[in-house]
Amino acid sequence: MEENRSTGLQSRIPTPTKSLSPARNGIKEFNSHIPPPSVKTNLSSRILKPRASLSTLNNEANLIKPTKLPSKMAPPASAGRTSLPAMKTRVPASSGRSNVSRPMGSSMYKRSVSASSHLQKPASVPPTSRSSMDETKSFSDESMTTYSDDRAELSSSVDNSTEARLRSIELAYANLSEKVLQTSTQSPDVKDFFSQRTQMLEESLQNERNRSLSLQNDYSTLLREVAEHEANQIFSKKQIENLKEALEGAEREHHRQIEDMEVNHARVLENECYLYQQKQQEQELFYSEEHNNLQLQSKQRMEEIENHYEQLMKNVSAEHETMVKNVTEEKDAFIKKVQEGASLALKKTTEKHEVAIKELEARIKPLEESRDNLASELEQTQNSLKLQKETSTFLQANLDERSTALLNSESRCRSLENTVVELEQKNQNLQNRLSEVESLLDASNSDKQTLINKLLKEESMRRKLHNTIQELKGNIRVFCRVRPCMGDEKPAEINYPGQGEEANEIEVLTEGTGSSLTGNSLKKYPFKFDRVFAPDINNEEIFEEISQLIQSAMDGYNVCIFAYGQTGSGKTYTMSSPTGMIPCAVQMIYNRAFGLRERGWEYRMEGQFLEIYNESIKDLLVSNSNDDNDKKKYEIYHDAKEGKTWVTNLAREPLENSEQVSWLLEQSAKNRFVAATNANEHSSRSHSVFMLHIQGINHLTGERCHSTLNLIDLAGSERLSHSQSTGDRLKETQAINKSLSCLGDVIHALGGEKEGTYVPYRNSKLTNLLQHSLGGNSKTLMFVNVSPVQQHVSETLCSLRFATKVNNTHIGTARRVMK
Ligand SMILES: Nc1ncnc2c1ncn2[C@@H]1O[C@H](COP(=O)(O)OP(=O)(O)OP(=O)(O)O)[C@@H](O)[C@H]1O
């Protein structure tokens, strides 16, 4: 029995020295190739190979086993067994399991990893591959089951082989011990032999122990790998479960979405079906009606054709029958006549009959073709009818639209026609109204022309009357004006009898010269002028009085208005202040010229401003700083025929608006010579003359007029003794007094009763300049400005006496300069 077992082992393990390496190589090979579970038998066989070394030892022991060993060589049972327990403890039964766990565990691990890697890719898993997932799970479970079974099986196999090997070693050792005991006593050679064998066995045993340790290490490694594998497997299982749940959720969501889409799709389809059914019903209805109509028509045509066909068939049949009847009759007759020998004739008759039938068939064939043609024609007619109906429907719809549009257009046209009629009516009314207005306008124009003519006549008459009034008032008038007291000036005793618009008297009362009878020490000096203006009368009120003279200037009469009086009596204030006579006169002329435009008058004005200082002329419109002003020679020339006076080199500024007049006054005020005297802080020592040249043209009547309005601010008239002037001032005063005296002389001469009396105009620059503005065709107004101050009473009396002389002068009738 031992021989049989040894033989079996020997056949599987060729040599003891190669016993260990094939097993390890087998493990490595297994790990590299990862065989399927079905190769476990080969695996077991490979792993079981190591035990062949011990079996080989047994075999060798058997080979060297003597036929009979001395009993004394047999080792005691206790001695042989003393080493076995140690060997058993060194090679635990579990160590045998390690030899088989690694390959199987490695194999299963790789296969599970393969399965896990497959499952860890959800994208590659089809949504509906529930079966594949189940297969994967079942495969995993199956693998796990197979793996557990394989490991248990391999463990038990290794345990058994290890036990068997240990038992065989124990047995071999016991046999060797026994043989050693038996042979040791026989000869020293045998003893050596056994000692050598024993040594070999011990070495072999040591090798086996080392190999067992190596296997144990391998087993520990395999156990760790198995643990990792199991952990991975659990993780993979969890992943599989999660994936499965996710997949189920996705599938549920997918199913739900599919269901929703199906429901929505079904609704849409239902709606579409419903719409389609409705359309289909409508179309069917339409087609059925059309079909019925066409069928009706077709039926009628078919009936007609059939009737025609029947009629033809009847005719043919009748003919056929008639012919058959005739033929039959002929045949019968012929049979009767010819009877038996008439077969040929019968045949001929039959042929005739066939020919007749063929002819009839030939006649029927065109009829059938005609019928077919009629049927195709009917079909074409039906198609054409269908097309015509569609076209008719479209045209009908189009016609309806156009009819509606036409109706709208017609109503709009009617509305527009009504509007046109209304507008024409309005237009006619307006035309009538226009005609009326035109006739009224013509009448109005005629009236206007009449009125214009009347107005022109009235204007001419007004001018004459105005001049007559002015002449009646006197061509030289004197207005007395008393300025108000200023500051701490002591007022003189001045009375203004006859207050109001007609006030023309003034009384100056002086001390010490009154009548002794009355006991009144005050002497009264009464004066009477054309108008007397008390201190409370302002420039505007005074200008109202002189505006008549300004009107005369516009009517073509030369006008001269000058202010006479002592220094500080208010001459400049009256003439050149912003509210003075010069600006008011120019403004009035502007206003009147504008008003006279509708009467055809067009006015143009030019201004000149000069002063006469020490009997020399100076242009006030040229700056004092300009040296040329001193070098220029200002010569006075007269045109006796035209009644004009002009000064050479004197600036002449066109005055088209009030701003230019203001500039002219400012310019002259700047350039006017002013020097201080004892009589007044600032006293003008020259005569200033503002000359306003007025030219008027009437475009309607062709009348022309020109005049000069002279507005003169005379130098102070104070007496030499009073002014106490010396030197240049004395000379100035003398020149002023001389010129004023000359002015008085001229006025006195103009008032002479005899015509042709010499008027000493040339005695002074002033009178020479005013030659055509004093007397003759001119109107003169003199303001005698007096001071209300007690201190100036004597000068006031002198001024009033001079003015009284002028006022008493009667200048001849003014002559209007008209062309
Ligand atoms: N009617 C008046 N109302 C108020 N103030 C007046 C009036 N008349 C003159 N004055 C004032 O009296 C002062 C002297 O007047 P103004 O210079 O006109 O006198 P004048 O006679 O021109 O003097 P001169 O001969 O020196 O030029 C000025 O301050 C002026 O404003």
GROMACS .gro file of N, CA, C and O in nm, residues 676-779:
model
  416
  676ALA      N    1  -1.518  17.848  -1.417
  676ALA     CA    2  -1.572  17.888  -1.289
  676ALA      C    3  -1.571  18.041  -1.277
  676ALA      O    4  -1.479  18.109  -1.320
  677THR      N    5  -1.674  18.090  -1.222
  677THR     CA    6  -1.679  18.236  -1.195
  677THR      C    7  -1.729  18.255  -1.052
  677THR      O    8  -1.773  18.160  -0.988
  678ASN      N    9  -1.723  18.381  -1.011
  678ASN     CA   10  -1.773  18.408  -0.878
  678ASN      C   11  -1.925  18.400  -0.871
  678ASN      O   12  -1.982  18.378  -0.766
  679ALA      N   13  -1.984  18.420  -0.986
  679ALA     CA   14  -2.130  18.419  -0.985
  679ALA      C   15  -2.189  18.280  -0.969
  679ALA      O   16  -2.289  18.259  -0.905
  680ASN      N   17  -2.123  18.188  -1.025
  680ASN     CA   18  -2.177  18.052  -1.019
  680ASN      C   19  -2.058  17.955  -1.020
  680ASN      O   20  -1.955  17.981  -1.082
  681GLU      N   21  -2.075  17.850  -0.953
  681GLU     CA   22  -1.962  17.756  -0.942
  681GLU      C   23  -1.920  17.707  -1.079
  681GLU      O   24  -1.803  17.703  -1.114
  682HIS      N   25  -2.016  17.668  -1.158
  682HIS     CA   26  -1.990  17.625  -1.295
  682HIS      C   27  -2.081  17.707  -1.385
  682HIS      O   28  -2.201  17.686  -1.385
  683SER      N   29  -2.026  17.794  -1.455
  683SER     CA   30  -2.111  17.880  -1.538
  683SER      C   31  -2.063  17.872  -1.681
  683SER      O   32  -1.944  17.883  -1.710
  684SER      N   33  -2.158  17.854  -1.770
  684SER     CA   34  -2.121  17.849  -1.911
  684SER      C   35  -2.092  17.992  -1.957
  684SER      O   36  -2.170  18.083  -1.929
  685ARG      N   37  -1.982  18.003  -2.025
  685ARG     CA   38  -1.942  18.136  -2.070
  685ARG      C   39  -1.957  18.150  -2.221
  685ARG      O   40  -1.887  18.229  -2.284
  686SER      N   41  -2.042  18.073  -2.279
  686SER     CA   42  -2.060  18.078  -2.425
  686SER      C   43  -2.206  18.056  -2.458
  686SER      O   44  -2.283  18.007  -2.375
  687HIS      N   45  -2.239  18.090  -2.581
  687HIS     CA   46  -2.372  18.058  -2.631
  687HIS      C   47  -2.364  17.923  -2.701
  687HIS      O   48  -2.277  17.904  -2.785
  688SER      N   49  -2.453  17.835  -2.665
  688SER     CA   50  -2.457  17.706  -2.737
  688SER      C   51  -2.580  17.705  -2.825
  688SER      O   52  -2.689  17.744  -2.782
  689VAL      N   53  -2.557  17.663  -2.949
  689VAL     CA   54  -2.665  17.664  -3.047
  689VAL      C   55  -2.683  17.522  -3.104
  689VAL      O   56  -2.591  17.466  -3.161
  690PHE      N   57  -2.803  17.467  -3.082
  690PHE     CA   58  -2.839  17.338  -3.143
  690PHE      C   59  -2.927  17.367  -3.262
  690PHE      O   60  -3.034  17.427  -3.250
  691MET      N   61  -2.879  17.325  -3.380
  691MET     CA   62  -2.955  17.348  -3.503
  691MET      C   63  -3.007  17.215  -3.556
  691MET      O   64  -2.927  17.126  -3.587
  692LEU      N   65  -3.139  17.207  -3.564
  692LEU     CA   66  -3.203  17.086  -3.617
  692LEU      C   67  -3.261  17.120  -3.753
  692LEU      O   68  -3.358  17.197  -3.764
  693HIS      N   69  -3.200  17.062  -3.856
  693HIS     CA   70  -3.245  17.088  -3.994
  693HIS      C   71  -3.350  16.983  -4.030
  693HIS      O   72  -3.323  16.863  -4.025
  694ILE      N   73  -3.465  17.033  -4.068
  694ILE     CA   74  -3.579  16.942  -4.097
  694ILE      C   75  -3.613  16.955  -4.245
  694ILE      O   76  -3.633  17.068  -4.296
  695GLN      N   77  -3.621  16.837  -4.311
  695GLN     CA   78  -3.664  16.835  -4.451
  695GLN      C   79  -3.781  16.739  -4.464
  695GLN      O   80  -3.775  16.625  -4.416
  696GLY      N   81  -3.888  16.788  -4.526
  696GLY     CA   82  -4.007  16.706  -4.543
  696GLY      C   83  -4.046  16.696  -4.688
  696GLY      O   84  -4.039  16.793  -4.764
  697ILE      N   85  -4.087  16.575  -4.732
  697ILE     CA   86  -4.133  16.552  -4.869
  697ILE      C   87  -4.266  16.478  -4.861
  697ILE      O   88  -4.278  16.377  -4.792
  698ASN      N   89  -4.366  16.532  -4.932
  698ASN     CA   90  -4.495  16.464  -4.938
  698ASN      C   91  -4.504  16.389  -5.070
  698ASN      O   92  -4.510  16.450  -5.177
  699HIS      N   93  -4.505  16.257  -5.061
  699HIS     CA   94  -4.507  16.174  -5.183
  699HIS      C   95  -4.642  16.178  -5.252
  699HIS      O   96  -4.653  16.143  -5.370
  700LEU      N   97  -4.743  16.221  -5.179
  700LEU     CA   98  -4.877  16.226  -5.239
  700LEU      C   99  -4.899  16.356  -5.314
  700LEU      O  100  -4.953  16.355  -5.426
  701THR      N  101  -4.857  16.461  -5.251
  701THR     CA  102  -4.884  16.591  -5.314
  701THR      C  103  -4.761  16.650  -5.381
  701THR      O  104  -4.773  16.748  -5.456
  702GLY      N  105  -4.645  16.591  -5.354
  702GLY     CA  106  -4.522  16.644  -5.411
  702GLY      C  107  -4.470  16.766  -5.338
  702GLY      O  108  -4.372  16.827  -5.381
  703GLU      N  109  -4.536  16.801  -5.229
  703GLU     CA  110  -4.491  16.917  -5.154
  703GLU      C  111  -4.357  16.889  -5.087
  703GLU      O  112  -4.329  16.774  -5.047
  704ARG      N  113  -4.278  16.991  -5.071
  704ARG     CA  114  -4.151  16.983  -5.002
  704ARG      C  115  -4.142  17.100  -4.905
  704ARG      O  116  -4.195  17.208  -4.932
  705CYS      N  117  -4.074  17.077  -4.797
  705CYS     CA  118  -4.052  17.187  -4.704
  705CYS      C  119  -3.921  17.166  -4.632
  705CYS      O  120  -3.878  17.051  -4.614
  706HIS      N  121  -3.859  17.275  -4.594
  706HIS     CA  122  -3.738  17.264  -4.512
  706HIS      C  123  -3.737  17.380  -4.415
  706HIS      O  124  -3.787  17.491  -4.443
  707SER      N  125  -3.681  17.351  -4.298
  707SER     CA  126  -3.678  17.454  -4.194
  707SER      C  127  -3.564  17.423  -4.100
  707SER      O  128  -3.506  17.313  -4.104
  708THR      N  129  -3.534  17.520  -4.015
  708THR     CA  130  -3.432  17.499  -3.913
  708THR      C  131  -3.489  17.537  -3.778
  708THR      O  132  -3.546  17.647  -3.763
  709LEU      N  133  -3.476  17.441  -3.688
  709LEU     CA  134  -3.518  17.467  -3.551
  709LEU      C  135  -3.392  17.498  -3.471
  709LEU      O  136  -3.305  17.411  -3.456
  710ASN      N  137  -3.381  17.623  -3.421
  710ASN     CA  138  -3.265  17.664  -3.342
  710ASN      C  139  -3.303  17.666  -3.195
  710ASN      O  140  -3.398  17.736  -3.156
  711LEU      N  141  -3.229  17.590  -3.120
  711LEU     CA  142  -3.251  17.586  -2.975
  711LEU      C  143  -3.122  17.636  -2.911
  711LEU      O  144  -3.018  17.571  -2.917
  712ILE      N  145  -3.130  17.754  -2.849
  712ILE     CA  146  -3.008  17.825  -2.808
  712ILE      C  147  -3.006  17.843  -2.656
  712ILE      O  148  -3.107  17.885  -2.596
  713ASP      N  149  -2.893  17.805  -2.601
  713ASP     CA  150  -2.869  17.827  -2.459
  713ASP      C  151  -2.767  17.942  -2.450
  713ASP      O  152  -2.647  17.921  -2.473
  714LEU      N  153  -2.820  18.059  -2.419
  714LEU     CA  154  -2.731  18.176  -2.418
  714LEU      C  155  -2.640  18.176  -2.296
  714LEU      O  156  -2.670  18.111  -2.195
  715ALA      N  157  -2.531  18.250  -2.310
  715ALA     CA  158  -2.440  18.263  -2.196
  715ALA      C  159  -2.505  18.351  -2.089
  715ALA      O  160  -2.606  18.418  -2.113
  716GLY      N  161  -2.448  18.345  -1.971
  716GLY     CA  162  -2.505  18.422  -1.860
  716GLY      C  163  -2.505  18.572  -1.889
  716GLY      O  164  -2.410  18.626  -1.946
  717SER      N  165  -2.611  18.636  -1.846
  717SER     CA  166  -2.629  18.775  -1.883
  717SER      C  167  -2.593  18.872  -1.768
  717SER      O  168  -2.633  18.986  -1.771
  718GLU      N  169  -2.524  18.822  -1.667
  718GLU     CA  170  -2.496  18.907  -1.552
  718GLU      C  171  -2.410  19.029  -1.591
  718GLU      O  172  -2.327  19.019  -1.682
  719ARG      N  173  -2.429  19.132  -1.516
  719ARG     CA  174  -2.358  19.256  -1.545
  719ARG      C  175  -2.215  19.246  -1.496
  719ARG      O  176  -2.184  19.170  -1.406
  720LEU      N  177  -2.131  19.330  -1.559
  720LEU     CA  178  -1.989  19.329  -1.523
  720LEU      C  179  -1.968  19.362  -1.377
  720LEU      O  180  -1.889  19.299  -1.308
  721SER      N  181  -2.036  19.465  -1.329
  721SER     CA  182  -2.018  19.508  -1.191
  721SER      C  183  -2.054  19.396  -1.094
  721SER      O  184  -1.991  19.376  -0.991
  722HIS      N  185  -2.154  19.320  -1.130
  722HIS     CA  186  -2.200  19.214  -1.040
  722HIS      C  187  -2.108  19.092  -1.042
  722HIS      O  188  -2.078  19.030  -0.939
  723SER      N  189  -2.061  19.061  -1.163
  723SER     CA  190  -1.977  18.940  -1.172
  723SER      C  191  -1.836  18.963  -1.122
  723SER      O  192  -1.765  18.871  -1.087
  724GLN      N  193  -1.798  19.091  -1.121
  724GLN     CA  194  -1.665  19.126  -1.074
  724GLN      C  195  -1.556  19.048  -1.146
  724GLN      O  196  -1.458  19.004  -1.086
  725SER      N  197  -1.578  19.027  -1.273
  725SER     CA  198  -1.481  18.950  -1.351
  725SER      C  199  -1.363  19.038  -1.388
  725SER      O  200  -1.377  19.158  -1.407
  726THR      N  201  -1.249  18.976  -1.402
  726THR     CA  202  -1.129  19.045  -1.446
  726THR      C  203  -1.057  18.957  -1.545
  726THR      O  204  -1.083  18.837  -1.554
  727GLY      N  205  -0.963  19.018  -1.618
  727GLY     CA  206  -0.879  18.940  -1.708
  727GLY      C  207  -0.961  18.875  -1.816
  727GLY      O  208  -1.047  18.935  -1.881
  728ASP      N  209  -0.933  18.745  -1.837
  728ASP     CA  210  -1.004  18.668  -1.941
  728ASP      C  211  -1.153  18.665  -1.913
  728ASP      O  212  -1.234  18.668  -2.005
  729ARG      N  213  -1.184  18.654  -1.785
  729ARG     CA  214  -1.326  18.647  -1.751
  729ARG      C  215  -1.396  18.778  -1.787
  729ARG      O  216  -1.510  18.778  -1.832
  730LEU      N  217  -1.324  18.888  -1.768
  730LEU     CA  218  -1.380  19.018  -1.804
  730LEU      C  219  -1.405  19.025  -1.954
  730LEU      O  220  -1.509  19.071  -2.000
  731LYS      N  221  -1.303  18.977  -2.027
  731LYS     CA  222  -1.315  18.976  -2.173
  731LYS      C  223  -1.433  18.889  -2.217
  731LYS      O  224  -1.511  18.926  -2.306
  732GLU      N  225  -1.447  18.773  -2.153
  732GLU     CA  226  -1.559  18.682  -2.185
  732GLU      C  227  -1.691  18.753  -2.159
  732GLU      O  228  -1.782  18.752  -2.243
  733THR      N  229  -1.697  18.819  -2.043
  733THR     CA  230  -1.823  18.884  -2.005
  733THR      C  231  -1.857  18.998  -2.101
  733THR      O  232  -1.974  19.016  -2.138
  734GLN      N  233  -1.754  19.068  -2.140
  734GLN     CA  234  -1.777  19.176  -2.236
  734GLN      C  235  -1.831  19.122  -2.368
  734GLN      O  236  -1.926  19.177  -2.427
  735ALA      N  237  -1.769  19.011  -2.413
  735ALA     CA  238  -1.816  18.952  -2.539
  735ALA      C  239  -1.958  18.901  -2.525
  735ALA      O  240  -2.041  18.918  -2.618
  736ILE      N  241  -1.987  18.844  -2.412
  736ILE     CA  242  -2.124  18.791  -2.391
  736ILE      C  243  -2.223  18.906  -2.390
  736ILE      O  244  -2.329  18.901  -2.456
  737ASN      N  245  -2.188  19.010  -2.316
  737ASN     CA  246  -2.281  19.122  -2.307
  737ASN      C  247  -2.302  19.188  -2.442
  737ASN      O  248  -2.414  19.230  -2.477
  738LYS      N  249  -2.191  19.195  -2.520
  738LYS     CA  250  -2.202  19.256  -2.652
  738LYS      C  251  -2.296  19.177  -2.741
  738LYS      O  252  -2.384  19.232  -2.808
  739SER      N  253  -2.276  19.047  -2.740
  739SER     CA  254  -2.360  18.963  -2.826
  739SER      C  255  -2.505  18.969  -2.781
  739SER      O  256  -2.596  18.972  -2.865
  740LEU      N  257  -2.526  18.975  -2.652
  740LEU     CA  258  -2.664  18.983  -2.603
  740LEU      C  259  -2.725  19.119  -2.638
  740LEU      O  260  -2.844  19.128  -2.672
  741SER      N  261  -2.639  19.218  -2.633
  741SER     CA  262  -2.688  19.350  -2.668
  741SER      C  263  -2.723  19.355  -2.816
  741SER      O  264  -2.826  19.412  -2.856
  742CYS      N  265  -2.636  19.291  -2.897
  742CYS     CA  266  -2.664  19.283  -3.041
  742CYS      C  267  -2.793  19.210  -3.066
  742CYS      O  268  -2.872  19.247  -3.156
  743LEU      N  269  -2.818  19.103  -2.987
  743LEU     CA  270  -2.943  19.028  -3.003
  743LEU      C  271  -3.061  19.119  -2.975
  743LEU      O  272  -3.162  19.118  -3.049
  744GLY      N  273  -3.048  19.202  -2.871
  744GLY     CA  274  -3.156  19.298  -2.839
  744GLY      C  275  -3.174  19.399  -2.951
  744GLY      O  276  -3.288  19.432  -2.988
  745ASP      N  277  -3.061  19.443  -3.007
  745ASP     CA  278  -3.070  19.539  -3.116
  745ASP      C  279  -3.139  19.479  -3.238
  745ASP      O  280  -3.223  19.546  -3.302
  746VAL      N  281  -3.104  19.359  -3.268
  746VAL     CA  282  -3.167  19.292  -3.384
  746VAL      C  283  -3.316  19.280  -3.362
  746VAL      O  284  -3.397  19.308  -3.453
  747ILE      N  285  -3.353  19.237  -3.243
  747ILE     CA  286  -3.495  19.218  -3.216
  747ILE      C  287  -3.566  19.354  -3.222
  747ILE      O  288  -3.679  19.364  -3.275
  748HIS      N  289  -3.499  19.453  -3.170
  748HIS     CA  290  -3.560  19.586  -3.174
  748HIS      C  291  -3.576  19.632  -3.318
  748HIS      O  292  -3.681  19.691  -3.355
  749ALA      N  293  -3.473  19.605  -3.399
  749ALA     CA  294  -3.481  19.645  -3.540
  749ALA      C  295  -3.591  19.569  -3.611
  749ALA      O  296  -3.662  19.625  -3.697
  750LEU      N  297  -3.602  19.442  -3.579
  750LEU     CA  298  -3.709  19.363  -3.644
  750LEU      C  299  -3.846  19.417  -3.606
  750LEU      O  300  -3.943  19.404  -3.683
  751GLY      N  301  -3.854  19.478  -3.491
  751GLY     CA  302  -3.983  19.529  -3.447
  751GLY      C  303  -4.009  19.671  -3.496
  751GLY      O  304  -4.111  19.729  -3.461
  752GLY      N  305  -3.921  19.720  -3.580
  752GLY     CA  306  -3.943  19.854  -3.631
  752GLY      C  307  -4.065  19.860  -3.719
  752GLY      O  308  -4.099  19.764  -3.789
  753GLU      N  309  -4.130  19.969  -3.714
  753GLU     CA  310  -4.256  19.983  -3.789
  753GLU      C  311  -4.231  19.997  -3.937
  753GLU      O  312  -4.311  19.953  -4.020
  754LYS      N  313  -4.114  20.052  -3.972
  754LYS     CA  314  -4.088  20.074  -4.113
  754LYS      C  315  -4.027  19.949  -4.176
  754LYS      O  316  -3.936  19.889  -4.120
  755GLU      N  317  -4.079  19.919  -4.293
  755GLU     CA  318  -4.027  19.804  -4.366
  755GLU      C  319  -3.896  19.843  -4.432
  755GLU      O  320  -3.878  19.957  -4.475
  756GLY      N  321  -3.805  19.756  -4.438
  756GLY     CA  322  -3.675  19.784  -4.497
  756GLY      C  323  -3.578  19.844  -4.398
  756GLY      O  324  -3.468  19.886  -4.436
  757THR      N  325  -3.618  19.847  -4.270
  757THR     CA  326  -3.529  19.896  -4.166
  757THR      C  327  -3.408  19.804  -4.156
  757THR      O  328  -3.421  19.681  -4.164
  758TYR      N  329  -3.291  19.863  -4.136
  758TYR     CA  330  -3.169  19.783  -4.130
  758TYR      C  331  -3.169  19.702  -4.000
  758TYR      O  332  -3.194  19.753  -3.892
  759VAL      N  333  -3.137  19.577  -4.016
  759VAL     CA  334  -3.128  19.488  -3.899
  759VAL      C  335  -2.982  19.451  -3.883
  759VAL      O  336  -2.923  19.388  -3.972
  760PRO      N  337  -2.921  19.491  -3.773
  760PRO     CA  338  -2.776  19.467  -3.757
  760PRO      C  339  -2.740  19.322  -3.720
  760PRO      O  340  -2.688  19.294  -3.612
  761TYR      N  341  -2.771  19.230  -3.808
  761TYR     CA  342  -2.740  19.088  -3.783
  761TYR      C  343  -2.590  19.065  -3.767
  761TYR      O  344  -2.546  18.982  -3.690
  762ARG      N  345  -2.511  19.140  -3.846
  762ARG     CA  346  -2.368  19.108  -3.854
  762ARG      C  347  -2.288  19.166  -3.737
  762ARG      O  348  -2.167  19.150  -3.732
  763ASN      N  349  -2.358  19.234  -3.644
  763ASN     CA  350  -2.285  19.290  -3.531
  763ASN      C  351  -2.231  19.186  -3.435
  763ASN      O  352  -2.143  19.214  -3.353
  764SER      N  353  -2.283  19.071  -3.441
  764SER     CA  354  -2.231  18.960  -3.357
  764SER      C  355  -2.247  18.827  -3.431
  764SER      O  356  -2.328  18.815  -3.522
  765LYS      N  357  -2.163  18.734  -3.384
  765LYS     CA  358  -2.172  18.599  -3.446
  765LYS      C  359  -2.309  18.539  -3.423
  765LYS      O  360  -2.365  18.472  -3.511
  766LEU      N  361  -2.363  18.563  -3.304
  766LEU     CA  362  -2.491  18.500  -3.271
  766LEU      C  363  -2.602  18.551  -3.363
  766LEU      O  364  -2.676  18.472  -3.421
  767THR      N  365  -2.614  18.684  -3.375
  767THR     CA  366  -2.721  18.740  -3.460
  767THR      C  367  -2.696  18.709  -3.607
  767THR      O  368  -2.792  18.687  -3.682
  768ASN      N  369  -2.566  18.704  -3.644
  768ASN     CA  370  -2.537  18.668  -3.781
  768ASN      C  371  -2.581  18.525  -3.812
  768ASN      O  372  -2.637  18.496  -3.917
  769LEU      N  373  -2.556  18.437  -3.714
  769LEU     CA  374  -2.595  18.297  -3.731
  769LEU      C  375  -2.747  18.283  -3.738
  769LEU      O  376  -2.800  18.199  -3.813
  770LEU      N  377  -2.818  18.368  -3.662
  770LEU     CA  378  -2.963  18.354  -3.654
  770LEU      C  379  -3.036  18.447  -3.750
  770LEU      O  380  -3.155  18.474  -3.731
  771GLN      N  381  -2.967  18.491  -3.852
  771GLN     CA  382  -3.026  18.589  -3.944
  771GLN      C  383  -3.158  18.543  -4.003
  771GLN      O  384  -3.255  18.619  -4.010
  772HIS      N  385  -3.163  18.417  -4.043
  772HIS     CA  386  -3.286  18.365  -4.105
  772HIS      C  387  -3.378  18.299  -4.005
  772HIS      O  388  -3.479  18.241  -4.042
  773SER      N  389  -3.336  18.305  -3.876
  773SER     CA  390  -3.422  18.245  -3.775
  773SER      C  391  -3.483  18.351  -3.684
  773SER      O  392  -3.562  18.320  -3.595
  774LEU      N  393  -3.444  18.474  -3.705
  774LEU     CA  394  -3.502  18.585  -3.629
  774LEU      C  395  -3.570  18.677  -3.729
  774LEU      O  396  -3.506  18.730  -3.820
  775GLY      N  397  -3.699  18.695  -3.713
  775GLY     CA  398  -3.772  18.781  -3.804
  775GLY      C  399  -3.797  18.713  -3.936
  775GLY      O  400  -3.772  18.593  -3.953
  776GLY      N  401  -3.849  18.792  -4.027
  776GLY     CA  402  -3.877  18.738  -4.159
  776GLY      C  403  -3.974  18.620  -4.152
  776GLY      O  404  -4.086  18.631  -4.102
  777ASN      N  405  -3.928  18.502  -4.202
  777ASN     CA  406  -4.017  18.384  -4.207
  777ASN      C  407  -4.007  18.300  -4.082
  777ASN      O  408  -4.052  18.188  -4.079
  778SER      N  409  -3.944  18.350  -3.981
  778SER     CA  410  -3.921  18.266  -3.862
  778SER      C  411  -4.015  18.304  -3.748
  778SER      O  412  -4.079  18.407  -3.748
  779LYS      N  413  -4.016  18.210  -3.655
  779LYS     CA  414  -4.093  18.231  -3.533
  779LYS      C  415  -3.994  18.219  -3.419
  779LYS      O  416  -3.916  18.124  -3.414
   0.00000   0.00000   0.00000
